[in-house]
Amino acid sequence: MCGIIGYAGPRNAQNVLVDALRRMEYRGYDSAGIAVWTEEGLLWRKKAGKLSNLEAELAQHPVAAAHLGIGHTRWATHGAPTDVNAHPHLSADGRVALIHNGIIENFASLRAELESAGVAFASQTDSEVAAQLIARELGTGAGLAEAMRTVSRRLEGTFTLVAMDAHDPDVLVASRRNSPLVVGVGEGEMFVASDVAAFIEFTREAVEMGQDVVVEVTADTWKVTDFAGNPVEGKPYHVDWDLSAAEKGGYDWFMRKEIYEQPQAVADTLLGRFDADRQLTLDEIRISASELRTIDKIVIVACGTAYYAGLVAKYAIEHWTRIPCEVEIASEFRYRDPIVTSRTLVVTISQSGETADTLMAVRYAREQGAKVIAICNTNGSTIPRESDAVIYTHAGPEIGVASTKGFLTQITACYLLGLFLAQERGTKFGDEVASVMAELETMPAKIQEVLDGTDDLLKLARDLHRVESVLFLGRHAGYPVALEGALKLKEIAYLHAEGFPAGELKHGPIALVEEGIPVFVVVPPQGRDQLHDKVISNIQEVRARGARTIVLAEEGDEEVQPYADKLIRLPRASTLLQPLLATVPLQIFACEVATLLGHDVDQPRNLAKSVTVE
Ligand code: F6R
């Protein structure tokens, strides 16, 4: 999830681009760059690190005044956050400069094709293939828009691309598939951007782009076609958000925006994981198949929400691989003298990749000779750098301190790891792996379904926001969901909230149940009948003691109806994958309660996004 801006108009392009990047820094901040058109050719500056590094570079070495340019702030997916991997990418002949947001799934085969034709690549990014391919098309005499269409047809995955041609002083061309792109229409100037925050200071007139389109802009004109070149209508609209709302995509909080981004984030985690033979591949795993076959124990180590993702993962990984899997809070791990050998696979989960407790666990595990795989959202951060392998979640930056899309994408990456191990060790047949993958691929649409039906939850939050205490119950993979639901409410609403395994309640915590206390219960799908029936008994236990039951159950589960004071329906999913759906209403509930209580949802008291002390 990167920030993208293109400008054509009378102002000094460098200033417009840097201003726009500053307003989009929340979209990605591990490197930034700009390129502008000049008579001497395309000029560019790019720097790893925060935008301030690029600004310092431009202060020392400004680019010449120009009226056409592109800029990018990066959230790395392929290739570490370095100067060379920063965008814009230049084609080897220097004719094309290009910026990209998204993931080009088939970049490896396209790169091999270009390299065998003698094209030299400068970076490790997937994006550079698009610049090189466009240059090759221009070399055959195509115009920039035509070249962009031809190349877009060949790309798989998600992308917004913006390119300019050293031979054409007036035109920027952008292309989009499943990744945001909006055109800003000023007076005698035009913008293309990943969101309106980039240009809101200059114009509030925008044009919405459809799916699979190419748009060609000059300072005065914009023209949209599909990838075949047929004209397509853009939808003009007026932006009435202020800058802060624009940055949050119109939401009141980054956290709410990130909750709503989850269908895309989970889809991005799943993207590009199959090779041409439909074998699950995790490119970032640098541990050999024979080493993976010798593993006799998995230990998942993480903190907070990431630890709960690990608890979900345990159910799936043990079931699919039959390897014993422990889950450990990172800050406890190395102090208990854990049994870790060269046959132990340690899996760390960390959104930030900088959590000190988790990092210390990585170092300890490697000292003991274990292999370490990191599941992480932040490319180039310390934990993946110090691990033997990494699976990136590709969720894009998470700004809200309370983790939401981080959690769902961590669970998704854990499923991928479990399936990969099952495939490599032969504990699941290829068709069995494929069938779980097929179900996983339906999850983004189902998460969207949950997000589309939140009116009742908002009303529930209004009814309940003054309560003092809330309990959450679940069993099996629903138990970590209960823990996560409680943690969200503690973190941002500052309410007393506890999550329990539903069966454990009677061993003590049921004493907390008093008249009117809200109890959320995650009910497993009906296929697991014993599990399902046991949870229904647990609901009855708390209801008999006066609890107000809020029951999350799949569509068609009529058995729960009589015991639910409030029923929240979930789309159908298998037991192991249900956490991807059941968590979402709990996130929305917590976000709404905290909002109603007047708290700062994005920066809750006493908390930091990245906890770099032990
Ligand atoms: C909860 C939350 C924290 C983090 C934990 C680990 O909403 O955000 O509990 O999950 O501090 O952080 P990472 O994943 O960055 O290691």
XYZ file of C-alpha atoms and ligand atoms in Angstrom:
630
model
C 0.000 0.000 0.000
C 2.038 2.909 -1.303
C 1.203 6.558 -1.944
C 1.172 7.664 -5.566
C 1.024 11.113 -7.149
C 1.396 12.368 -10.696
C 1.232 16.035 -11.713
C 0.827 17.889 -15.007
C 0.474 21.681 -14.819
C 2.107 25.069 -14.490
C 3.413 24.802 -10.908
C 6.886 23.598 -10.014
C 6.361 19.834 -10.105
C 8.935 19.100 -7.390
C 7.033 21.187 -4.819
C 3.638 19.751 -5.726
C 4.941 16.188 -5.571
C 6.702 16.565 -2.236
C 3.649 18.290 -0.683
C 1.453 15.454 -1.910
C 3.837 12.818 -0.577
C 3.819 14.497 2.817
C 0.037 14.208 2.911
C 0.217 10.533 1.938
C 3.061 9.496 4.203
C 0.607 7.463 6.279
C 0.267 5.109 3.281
C 3.881 4.027 3.422
C 7.059 5.496 4.713
C 10.024 3.268 4.116
C 11.304 5.179 1.118
C 10.181 7.958 -1.199
C 11.103 9.383 -4.559
C 10.124 11.682 -7.404
C 10.907 11.939 -11.117
C 10.253 14.936 -13.391
C 10.316 15.547 -17.123
C 13.003 17.940 -18.414
C 14.396 18.648 -21.864
C 17.630 16.911 -20.812
C 15.690 13.752 -19.981
C 13.942 12.376 -16.931
C 15.457 13.445 -13.615
C 14.854 11.583 -10.396
C 15.739 11.528 -6.719
C 14.885 8.713 -4.335
C 15.837 7.856 -0.786
C 15.251 5.043 1.674
C 13.651 5.992 4.980
C 11.150 8.676 5.794
C 10.157 11.426 3.417
C 12.403 13.825 5.315
C 15.401 11.958 3.827
C 14.155 12.705 0.320
C 13.460 16.308 1.292
C 17.034 16.661 2.570
C 18.348 15.194 -0.671
C 16.210 17.590 -2.733
C 17.363 20.535 -0.618
C 20.937 19.640 -1.518
C 20.283 18.529 -5.087
C 16.987 19.983 -6.326
C 15.685 18.789 -9.662
C 15.260 21.410 -12.398
C 11.931 23.246 -12.558
C 9.495 21.006 -14.421
C 5.789 20.800 -15.132
C 5.293 17.065 -15.374
C 6.300 14.592 -12.689
C 5.507 11.578 -10.533
C 6.137 10.821 -6.860
C 5.880 7.814 -4.591
C 6.031 6.912 -0.938
C 6.658 3.226 -0.471
C 5.496 0.419 1.772
C 7.849 -2.294 0.616
C 6.549 -5.638 -0.571
C 9.168 -7.057 -2.948
C 12.703 -5.945 -2.189
C 14.070 -4.323 0.940
C 13.489 -0.617 1.612
C 16.673 0.734 -0.012
C 17.450 3.719 -2.264
C 17.597 1.439 -5.286
C 14.270 -0.242 -4.583
C 12.560 3.105 -3.977
C 10.272 4.351 -6.760
C 10.224 5.799 -9.414
C 11.821 3.013 -11.427
C 13.557 3.926 -14.644
C 13.695 1.622 -17.638
C 17.207 0.515 -18.569
C 17.193 2.904 -21.560
C 16.179 5.823 -19.295
C 13.070 6.507 -21.357
C 10.353 5.511 -18.886
C 9.871 6.463 -15.240
C 7.210 4.556 -13.372
C 5.640 4.290 -9.935
C 3.567 1.367 -8.702
C 1.264 0.470 -5.853
C 0.234 -3.173 -5.445
C 1.794 -6.543 -6.164
C 2.618 -7.906 -9.612
C 2.153 -11.618 -9.070
C 3.802 -12.824 -12.270
C 6.804 -10.511 -12.037
C 9.319 -13.375 -11.766
C 8.422 -14.873 -15.149
C 8.220 -11.428 -16.771
C 11.596 -10.493 -15.351
C 13.137 -13.746 -16.610
C 11.707 -13.034 -20.069
C 13.176 -9.519 -20.121
C 16.529 -10.608 -18.722
C 16.872 -13.299 -21.344
C 16.300 -10.543 -23.920
C 19.246 -8.652 -22.385
C 17.420 -6.108 -20.203
C 19.470 -5.207 -17.117
C 17.497 -4.698 -13.920
C 18.573 -2.256 -11.230
C 16.256 -3.240 -8.358
C 14.751 -6.284 -6.653
C 11.202 -4.970 -7.006
C 8.264 -6.466 -8.858
C 7.480 -2.927 -10.085
C 10.538 -2.522 -12.274
C 9.263 -5.139 -14.755
C 6.413 -2.789 -15.640
C 8.840 0.069 -16.430
C 10.986 -2.229 -18.577
C 7.996 -3.708 -20.409
C 6.575 -0.262 -21.192
C 9.956 0.884 -22.534
C 10.054 -2.179 -24.789
C 6.592 -1.317 -26.173
C 7.603 2.321 -26.742
C 10.615 1.011 -28.628
C 8.275 -0.651 -31.126
C 6.661 2.732 -31.871
C 3.645 2.531 -29.521
C 2.506 5.654 -27.678
C 2.637 5.713 -23.868
C -1.086 4.981 -23.369
C -1.032 2.128 -25.857
C 2.116 0.704 -24.251
C 0.489 0.929 -20.815
C -2.580 -0.946 -22.064
C -0.491 -3.703 -23.642
C 1.562 -4.136 -20.493
C -1.456 -3.979 -18.163
C -3.017 -6.861 -20.048
C 0.036 -8.978 -19.252
C 0.238 -8.209 -15.558
C -1.358 -10.409 -12.910
C -2.089 -9.182 -9.419
C -3.032 -5.733 -8.200
C -1.590 -2.498 -9.451
C -1.855 1.195 -9.872
C 0.876 2.318 -12.263
C 1.763 5.831 -13.351
C 4.363 6.358 -16.047
C 5.914 9.112 -18.102
C 7.964 9.035 -21.276
C 11.142 11.059 -21.805
C 9.964 11.678 -25.410
C 6.647 13.230 -24.366
C 6.659 16.437 -22.261
C 2.895 16.641 -21.757
C 1.447 13.267 -20.880
C 1.165 11.042 -17.814
C -0.489 7.661 -18.154
C -1.915 5.663 -15.262
C -3.419 2.203 -15.090
C -5.408 0.469 -12.403
C -6.502 -2.989 -11.347
C -7.816 -3.588 -7.821
C -5.751 -0.774 -6.390
C -6.834 2.832 -5.822
C -6.522 5.569 -8.452
C -8.272 8.922 -8.633
C -7.822 11.866 -10.995
C -7.845 15.427 -9.595
C -9.012 18.075 -12.043
C -7.665 21.569 -11.358
C -7.754 24.732 -13.476
C -5.134 24.090 -16.119
C -3.564 21.346 -14.012
C -4.230 17.687 -13.438
C -3.334 15.131 -10.766
C -3.399 11.346 -10.612
C -3.129 9.869 -7.138
C -3.846 6.925 -4.915
C -6.189 9.073 -2.871
C -7.638 12.536 -2.759
C -5.511 13.573 0.231
C -2.654 13.968 -2.248
C -4.239 16.868 -4.145
C -6.985 18.217 -1.888
C -4.951 21.388 -1.274
C -5.082 22.188 -5.011
C -8.477 20.978 -6.154
C -11.616 19.356 -4.820
C -12.850 18.186 -8.213
C -12.065 14.534 -8.783
C -12.860 11.720 -11.169
C -13.403 8.192 -9.925
C -11.805 5.487 -12.034
C -13.442 2.120 -12.681
C -11.715 -1.243 -12.639
C -9.115 -2.248 -15.266
C -8.757 1.179 -16.845
C -5.988 3.302 -18.288
C -6.173 7.090 -17.965
C -4.121 9.535 -19.970
C -3.784 13.053 -18.564
C -2.277 16.329 -19.719
C -2.535 19.651 -17.851
C -5.969 20.238 -19.436
C -7.402 16.870 -20.396
C -8.136 13.390 -19.115
C -9.181 10.394 -21.176
C -10.080 6.935 -19.870
C -10.127 3.627 -21.737
C -10.281 -0.014 -20.761
C -7.235 -2.214 -21.280
C -8.372 -2.921 -24.861
C -8.519 0.791 -25.716
C -12.322 1.205 -25.683
C -13.465 4.559 -24.252
C -14.767 4.374 -20.657
C -16.653 7.015 -18.682
C -14.981 8.337 -15.514
C -17.308 9.480 -12.720
C -16.631 13.153 -11.716
C -17.391 14.115 -8.110
C -16.761 16.896 -5.632
C -14.631 16.121 -2.563
C -16.116 17.659 0.544
C -13.776 16.080 3.111
C -11.230 18.106 5.002
C -7.613 16.982 4.834
C -7.739 14.861 7.977
C -10.833 12.995 6.747
C -9.238 12.605 3.329
C -6.177 10.922 4.843
C -8.459 8.487 6.596
C -10.399 7.776 3.398
C -13.430 9.575 4.870
C -13.454 7.525 8.101
C -13.254 9.162 11.515
C -10.320 6.997 12.636
C -7.457 5.177 10.996
C -8.555 2.161 13.026
C -11.995 2.161 11.428
C -10.450 2.642 7.994
C -8.132 -0.295 8.664
C -11.045 -2.482 9.792
C -12.731 -1.724 6.472
C -9.526 -2.412 4.543
C -9.463 -6.008 5.773
C -11.002 -7.663 2.703
C -8.259 -6.136 0.559
C -5.539 -6.766 3.138
C -6.385 -10.467 3.437
C -6.599 -10.745 -0.359
C -3.129 -9.158 -0.583
C -1.720 -11.635 1.948
C -2.973 -14.461 -0.258
C -1.760 -12.946 -3.513
C 0.922 -14.650 -5.581
C 1.284 -17.753 -3.424
C 0.839 -20.377 -6.174
C 3.370 -21.310 -8.823
C 2.488 -22.335 -12.372
C 1.792 -25.948 -11.174
C -0.641 -24.725 -8.493
C 1.938 -25.648 -5.831
C 1.805 -23.366 -2.817
C 5.036 -21.362 -2.737
C 6.330 -19.017 -0.089
C 9.222 -17.315 -1.840
C 10.634 -15.790 1.281
C 11.274 -19.198 2.918
C 14.988 -19.833 2.767
C 14.883 -23.113 4.636
C 15.232 -26.235 2.534
C 12.446 -28.785 2.183
C 14.695 -31.409 3.774
C 15.227 -29.173 6.812
C 11.488 -28.609 7.061
C 10.984 -32.371 7.080
C 13.191 -32.797 10.144
C 11.194 -30.414 12.317
C 9.658 -32.112 15.326
C 8.156 -29.102 17.104
C 6.873 -25.641 16.256
C 6.947 -22.813 18.780
C 5.055 -19.650 17.897
C 6.284 -16.592 19.775
C 4.587 -13.186 19.742
C 2.993 -10.467 21.867
C -0.510 -9.117 22.339
C -2.751 -9.389 19.332
C -0.015 -11.159 17.374
C 0.111 -13.776 20.155
C -3.620 -14.345 19.718
C -3.044 -14.816 15.987
C -0.536 -17.501 17.028
C -3.180 -19.176 19.205
C -5.488 -19.394 16.168
C -2.596 -20.729 14.106
C -1.906 -23.557 16.536
C -5.271 -25.190 15.788
C -4.699 -25.052 12.046
C -1.010 -25.957 12.006
C -1.381 -28.978 14.291
C -4.400 -30.200 12.395
C -2.794 -29.889 8.982
C 0.790 -30.866 9.772
C 0.468 -33.112 12.855
C 3.540 -31.346 14.277
C 3.153 -30.358 17.940
C 2.804 -26.592 18.134
C 3.263 -24.446 21.230
C 2.364 -20.777 21.427
C 4.284 -18.594 23.825
C 4.150 -14.964 24.908
C 7.472 -13.560 23.714
C 8.353 -11.803 26.960
C 8.087 -15.132 28.824
C 9.826 -17.330 26.272
C 13.521 -17.084 26.938
C 13.191 -16.746 30.710
C 11.764 -20.216 31.216
C 14.644 -22.129 29.663
C 12.469 -23.501 26.836
C 13.340 -26.737 25.065
C 14.502 -25.507 21.681
C 16.763 -27.561 19.428
C 17.909 -27.535 15.825
C 14.748 -29.496 15.017
C 12.482 -26.817 16.450
C 10.877 -24.339 14.079
C 10.271 -21.033 15.825
C 7.648 -18.835 14.182
C 7.511 -15.228 15.301
C 4.571 -12.985 14.496
C 4.961 -9.222 14.553
C 3.153 -6.493 12.654
C 5.873 -3.916 13.255
C 8.850 -6.263 13.100
C 10.430 -4.184 15.866
C 8.849 -5.512 19.068
C 11.754 -5.953 21.504
C 10.272 -8.929 23.374
C 9.773 -10.816 20.113
C 13.174 -9.819 18.778
C 14.888 -11.155 21.911
C 13.010 -14.424 21.448
C 14.298 -14.631 17.859
C 17.885 -14.141 19.014
C 17.517 -16.687 21.789
C 15.966 -19.289 19.463
C 18.713 -18.878 16.886
C 21.395 -19.183 19.568
C 19.842 -22.560 20.423
C 20.180 -23.622 16.783
C 16.496 -23.351 15.869
C 15.337 -22.058 12.505
C 13.197 -18.935 12.733
C 10.443 -17.870 10.358
C 9.033 -14.377 10.851
C 5.487 -13.424 9.923
C 5.670 -9.693 9.589
C 4.034 -6.705 7.951
C 7.002 -4.385 7.773
C 9.487 -5.109 5.049
C 13.093 -4.704 6.097
C 12.331 -4.369 9.808
C 14.624 -5.941 12.403
C 12.770 -9.197 13.156
C 12.613 -10.432 9.538
C 16.195 -9.279 8.993
C 17.383 -11.452 11.861
C 15.255 -14.475 10.896
C 15.977 -17.373 8.538
C 12.888 -16.696 6.510
C 9.938 -14.356 6.363
C 6.367 -14.349 5.191
C 5.215 -10.785 4.682
C 1.556 -10.100 5.303
C 1.334 -7.243 2.766
C -1.388 -5.515 4.797
C -0.043 -2.009 4.189
C 0.796 0.349 7.050
C -1.280 0.013 10.170
C -1.537 3.429 11.801
C -4.195 2.867 14.470
C -2.369 1.666 17.573
C -4.868 -1.139 18.117
C -4.096 -3.847 15.610
C -6.953 -4.914 13.315
C -5.918 -5.723 9.755
C -2.595 -6.788 11.283
C -4.418 -9.565 13.175
C -6.450 -10.911 10.254
C -3.479 -10.914 7.905
C -1.239 -12.580 10.515
C -3.788 -15.370 10.859
C -3.937 -15.662 7.070
C -0.151 -15.872 6.787
C -0.123 -18.554 9.502
C -2.651 -20.574 7.499
C -0.358 -20.262 4.474
C 2.577 -21.471 6.536
C 0.568 -24.422 7.900
C -0.563 -25.441 4.427
C 2.943 -25.021 3.050
C 4.387 -27.277 5.768
C 1.617 -29.823 5.173
C 2.411 -29.805 1.458
C 6.188 -30.069 1.952
C 5.917 -32.818 4.560
C 3.159 -34.664 2.728
C 0.645 -34.622 5.580
C -1.956 -33.233 3.174
C -2.474 -34.165 -0.447
C -2.214 -31.465 -3.080
C -5.960 -31.414 -3.626
C -6.570 -31.036 0.118
C -4.215 -28.040 0.276
C -5.908 -26.588 -2.808
C -9.341 -26.970 -1.297
C -8.372 -25.041 1.881
C -6.729 -22.405 -0.324
C -9.913 -22.170 -2.357
C -11.878 -21.551 0.827
C -9.309 -18.994 1.980
C -9.736 -17.153 -1.293
C -13.454 -16.730 -0.544
C -12.715 -15.064 2.792
C -12.161 -11.466 1.587
C -15.685 -11.403 0.115
C -17.114 -12.889 3.314
C -15.285 -10.337 5.484
C -16.826 -7.696 3.226
C -20.251 -9.207 3.892
C -19.683 -8.806 7.639
C -18.596 -5.201 7.096
C -21.663 -4.490 4.987
C -24.034 -5.430 7.810
C -22.876 -3.429 10.796
C -25.949 -1.295 11.611
C -27.022 -3.601 14.431
C -23.533 -3.555 15.919
C -23.460 0.221 15.990
C -26.811 0.219 17.742
C -25.544 -2.405 20.182
C -22.541 -0.184 20.944
C -24.913 2.716 21.670
C -26.904 0.506 24.052
C -23.868 -0.894 25.836
C -21.228 1.810 25.900
C -21.908 2.723 29.515
C -21.483 -0.793 30.931
C -18.604 -1.466 33.301
C -17.587 -4.909 32.247
C -17.912 -7.200 29.219
C -17.067 -10.892 28.878
C -16.129 -12.795 25.716
C -16.355 -16.566 25.355
C -15.200 -18.957 22.676
C -13.961 -22.492 22.206
C -11.322 -23.944 19.916
C -10.344 -21.315 17.303
C -13.094 -19.105 18.720
C -11.231 -18.821 22.019
C -8.436 -16.539 20.702
C -11.150 -14.506 18.993
C -12.732 -13.987 22.414
C -9.354 -12.890 23.802
C -8.880 -10.457 20.921
C -12.403 -9.040 21.327
C -11.668 -8.355 25.002
C -8.249 -6.849 24.279
C -9.700 -4.412 21.718
C -12.250 -3.191 24.223
C -9.636 -2.777 26.980
C -7.191 -0.970 24.731
C -9.384 1.663 23.185
C -12.536 1.832 25.315
C -10.705 1.327 28.639
C -13.444 -1.064 29.756
C -12.936 -4.078 31.915
C -13.181 -6.968 29.488
C -12.094 -10.597 29.730
C -11.957 -13.403 27.222
C -12.277 -17.020 28.345
C -12.482 -20.492 26.864
C -16.218 -21.073 27.243
C -15.698 -24.375 29.053
C -13.419 -22.815 31.637
C -16.021 -20.373 32.882
C -17.524 -22.772 35.371
C -14.100 -23.221 36.992
C -14.137 -19.734 38.419
C -14.859 -16.782 36.141
C -18.598 -17.485 36.123
C -18.622 -15.700 39.477
C -18.226 -12.482 37.463
C -21.569 -13.030 35.745
C -24.242 -10.809 37.218
C -27.550 -9.431 36.056
C -27.260 -7.580 32.748
C -23.546 -8.154 32.071
C -22.969 -8.370 28.304
C -21.382 -11.674 27.292
C -20.270 -12.106 23.676
C -20.120 -15.747 22.605
C -18.416 -16.992 19.451
C -20.288 -20.097 18.303
C -18.371 -22.554 16.103
C -19.910 -23.690 12.814
C -22.516 -26.436 13.030
C -20.411 -29.101 11.304
C -18.433 -29.538 14.545
C -21.482 -30.742 16.429
C -19.935 -31.616 19.773
C -18.113 -28.331 19.928
C -21.189 -26.442 18.796
C -23.496 -28.056 21.321
C -21.075 -27.488 24.169
C -20.969 -23.776 23.382
C -24.766 -23.636 23.374
C -24.730 -25.149 26.868
C -22.216 -22.489 27.914
C -24.526 -19.760 26.626
C -27.332 -21.198 28.689
C -25.133 -21.245 31.778
C -24.458 -17.512 31.628
C -27.955 -16.614 30.532
C -29.429 -18.472 33.508
C -27.371 -16.150 35.694
C -28.751 -12.992 34.153
C -26.149 -12.280 31.447
C -27.175 -10.438 28.319
C -25.942 -12.755 25.565
C -24.621 -11.449 22.276
C -24.125 -14.470 20.101
C -22.011 -14.643 16.949
C -23.174 -17.612 14.901
C -23.146 -18.660 11.293
C -26.078 -18.093 8.948
C -28.608 -20.894 9.183
C -27.702 -21.844 12.756
C -31.210 -21.807 14.220
C -30.327 -23.714 17.375
C -28.700 -20.673 18.978
C -31.680 -18.389 18.440
C -33.533 -19.063 21.716
C -30.444 -18.298 23.808
C -29.345 -15.102 22.118
C -30.490 -11.699 23.361
C -28.741 -10.385 20.289
C -27.705 -12.532 17.360
C -24.899 -11.475 15.043
C -24.836 -13.539 11.890
C -21.579 -14.604 10.255
C -21.170 -15.969 6.727
C -20.494 -19.703 6.684
C -16.882 -20.830 6.998
C -15.058 -23.881 8.299
C -14.162 -23.952 11.993
C -10.476 -23.219 11.406
C -11.120 -20.205 9.180
C -14.020 -18.717 11.150
C -11.757 -16.382 13.190
C -11.287 -14.282 10.047
C -14.997 -13.484 10.214
C -15.865 -13.632 13.909
C -13.207 -11.084 14.894
C -14.590 -8.320 12.680
C -17.815 -7.519 14.596
C -15.794 -7.371 17.820
C -13.387 -4.844 16.285
C -16.280 -2.703 15.091
C -17.997 -2.907 18.459
C -14.852 -1.803 20.315
C -14.177 1.021 17.865
C -17.715 2.315 18.183
C -17.849 2.071 21.983
C -14.537 3.950 22.261
C -15.833 6.621 19.866
C -19.046 7.050 21.854
C -17.010 7.378 25.043
C -15.033 10.175 23.414
C -11.637 8.453 23.453
C -8.823 8.934 20.980
C -9.279 5.632 19.164
C -6.100 5.832 17.110
C -3.808 6.749 19.989
C -5.168 5.165 23.142
C -3.683 6.199 26.454
C -0.446 4.544 27.615
C 0.053 2.602 24.371
C 2.571 2.836 21.542
C 2.392 1.305 18.106
C 5.812 -0.198 18.216
C 7.053 -1.452 21.581
C 10.817 -1.383 21.312
C 11.638 -1.911 24.981
C 11.503 -5.174 26.907
C -3.031 -4.794 20.192
C -1.715 -4.505 19.700
C -0.549 -5.099 20.427
C 0.441 -5.685 19.426
C 1.706 -6.172 20.132
C 2.685 -6.796 19.162
O -4.009 -4.149 19.437
O -1.545 -3.813 18.740
O -0.951 -6.053 21.348
O -0.186 -6.732 18.750
O 2.328 -5.089 20.783
O 3.067 -5.884 18.200
P 3.770 -6.365 16.878
O 2.780 -7.174 16.119
O 4.171 -5.117 16.152
O 4.944 -7.194 17.303
